[in-house]
Structures are given as structure tokens and as C-alpha cells.
Amino acid sequence: LPFTMVKIDRGLIHGSKIVLEDLLRMFKRLGLITVIEGIETAEQSLLLQSMDVDYIQGFYYALPMSENEFIQAMK
């Protein structure tokens, strides 16, 4: 099936930086949107921002929440 987005598991942020950079570069060249999950610290967030990741998610930004909590947080 065709897809436009790839979500990268948090395990890859704890491994080789070179492997992660190469994967991100490959996905970008393929025109895919990149999402990395499991970010827990400011350092991880800054590192991934410097790698031009499209979307970053994890406990650093917010804990899991209900739909109503999400709506309130967005206000």
C-alpha cells in the first residue's frame, strides 16, 4: 500500500546516531513525512529538531490524555 508518513520507534533514538540520520535522510529523499515517538527529554527533542524531523511526540510534550483533556489543552 502506498504511504506518505513513516513513524520511527523510540528505540532508534537510543541507538546509533548515524543510523538514525541515514534513515531520516532516506525517508526525506523518498518524500515521506517523518514522525519520531518516545521523546522524553529536552536534549532528545533538540537533537531531533536539528535532524529535520517533521513531527516529534512523547512524554516530554504531554502524557497520554482523553479527548476532552486534549481539547482543553489546545484551548
mmCIF file of C-alpha atoms in Angstrom:
data_model
loop_
_atom_site.group_PDB
_atom_site.id
_atom_site.type_symbol
_atom_site.label_atom_id
_atom_site.label_comp_id
_atom_site.label_asym_id
_atom_site.label_seq_id
_atom_site.Cartn_x
_atom_site.Cartn_y
_atom_site.Cartn_z
ATOM 1 C CA LEU A 1 0.000 0.000 0.000
ATOM 2 C CA PRO A 2 1.241 3.498 -0.718
ATOM 3 C CA PHE A 3 2.005 5.648 2.307
ATOM 4 C CA THR A 4 3.189 9.204 2.922
ATOM 5 C CA MET A 5 4.338 9.080 6.529
ATOM 6 C CA VAL A 6 6.716 6.896 8.495
ATOM 7 C CA LYS A 7 6.726 6.661 12.295
ATOM 8 C CA ILE A 8 10.074 5.840 13.840
ATOM 9 C CA ASP A 9 10.155 3.868 17.075
ATOM 10 C CA ARG A 10 11.794 5.395 20.137
ATOM 11 C CA GLY A 11 14.307 2.559 20.202
ATOM 12 C CA LEU A 12 16.158 4.133 17.305
ATOM 13 C CA ILE A 13 16.882 7.331 19.240
ATOM 14 C CA HIS A 14 18.843 5.282 21.769
ATOM 15 C CA GLY A 15 20.942 3.556 19.120
ATOM 16 C CA SER A 16 23.442 4.799 16.586
ATOM 17 C CA LYS A 17 23.030 8.464 15.661
ATOM 18 C CA ILE A 18 24.499 7.690 12.230
ATOM 19 C CA VAL A 19 21.850 5.044 11.504
ATOM 20 C CA LEU A 20 19.062 7.410 12.565
ATOM 21 C CA GLU A 21 20.454 10.259 10.450
ATOM 22 C CA ASP A 22 20.745 7.990 7.409
ATOM 23 C CA LEU A 23 17.211 6.675 7.847
ATOM 24 C CA LEU A 24 15.818 10.196 8.142
ATOM 25 C CA ARG A 25 17.763 11.326 5.081
ATOM 26 C CA MET A 26 16.460 8.328 3.089
ATOM 27 C CA PHE A 27 12.846 8.957 4.130
ATOM 28 C CA LYS A 28 13.161 12.647 3.194
ATOM 29 C CA ARG A 29 14.580 11.745 -0.233
ATOM 30 C CA LEU A 30 11.592 9.458 -0.740
ATOM 31 C CA GLY A 31 9.300 12.392 0.085
ATOM 32 C CA LEU A 32 7.961 10.848 3.280
ATOM 33 C CA ILE A 33 6.844 12.722 6.382
ATOM 34 C CA THR A 34 8.774 11.603 9.461
ATOM 35 C CA VAL A 35 7.431 11.160 12.990
ATOM 36 C CA ILE A 36 9.578 10.052 15.929
ATOM 37 C CA GLU A 37 7.921 8.786 19.076
ATOM 38 C CA GLY A 38 9.079 8.362 22.640
ATOM 39 C CA ILE A 39 10.844 11.661 23.247
ATOM 40 C CA GLU A 40 11.327 12.145 26.981
ATOM 41 C CA THR A 41 13.931 14.918 27.357
ATOM 42 C CA ALA A 42 14.722 18.382 26.020
ATOM 43 C CA GLU A 43 18.067 17.069 24.773
ATOM 44 C CA GLN A 44 16.384 14.403 22.654
ATOM 45 C CA SER A 45 13.942 16.962 21.286
ATOM 46 C CA LEU A 46 16.703 19.404 20.320
ATOM 47 C CA LEU A 47 18.744 16.660 18.681
ATOM 48 C CA LEU A 48 15.820 15.523 16.551
ATOM 49 C CA GLN A 49 14.873 19.069 15.614
ATOM 50 C CA SER A 50 18.423 19.509 14.323
ATOM 51 C CA MET A 51 17.892 16.385 12.183
ATOM 52 C CA ASP A 52 14.878 17.970 10.452
ATOM 53 C CA VAL A 53 12.246 15.540 11.762
ATOM 54 C CA ASP A 54 8.735 16.637 10.758
ATOM 55 C CA TYR A 55 6.908 15.616 13.937
ATOM 56 C CA ILE A 56 8.129 14.685 17.403
ATOM 57 C CA GLN A 57 5.959 13.122 20.065
ATOM 58 C CA GLY A 58 6.456 11.772 23.543
ATOM 59 C CA PHE A 59 6.073 12.285 27.264
ATOM 60 C CA TYR A 60 8.351 15.333 27.060
ATOM 61 C CA TYR A 61 5.476 17.197 25.408
ATOM 62 C CA ALA A 62 2.449 15.605 27.078
ATOM 63 C CA LEU A 63 1.281 12.496 28.861
ATOM 64 C CA PRO A 64 -1.496 10.420 27.288
ATOM 65 C CA MET A 65 -4.852 12.169 27.711
ATOM 66 C CA SER A 66 -8.521 11.766 26.933
ATOM 67 C CA GLU A 67 -10.199 13.567 24.056
ATOM 68 C CA ASN A 68 -11.700 16.147 26.416
ATOM 69 C CA GLU A 69 -8.336 16.790 28.093
ATOM 70 C CA PHE A 70 -6.786 17.261 24.656
ATOM 71 C CA ILE A 71 -9.437 19.792 23.629
ATOM 72 C CA GLN A 72 -8.871 21.736 26.857
ATOM 73 C CA ALA A 73 -5.103 21.666 26.364
ATOM 74 C CA MET A 74 -5.469 23.040 22.842
ATOM 75 C CA LYS A 75 -7.559 25.996 24.096
#
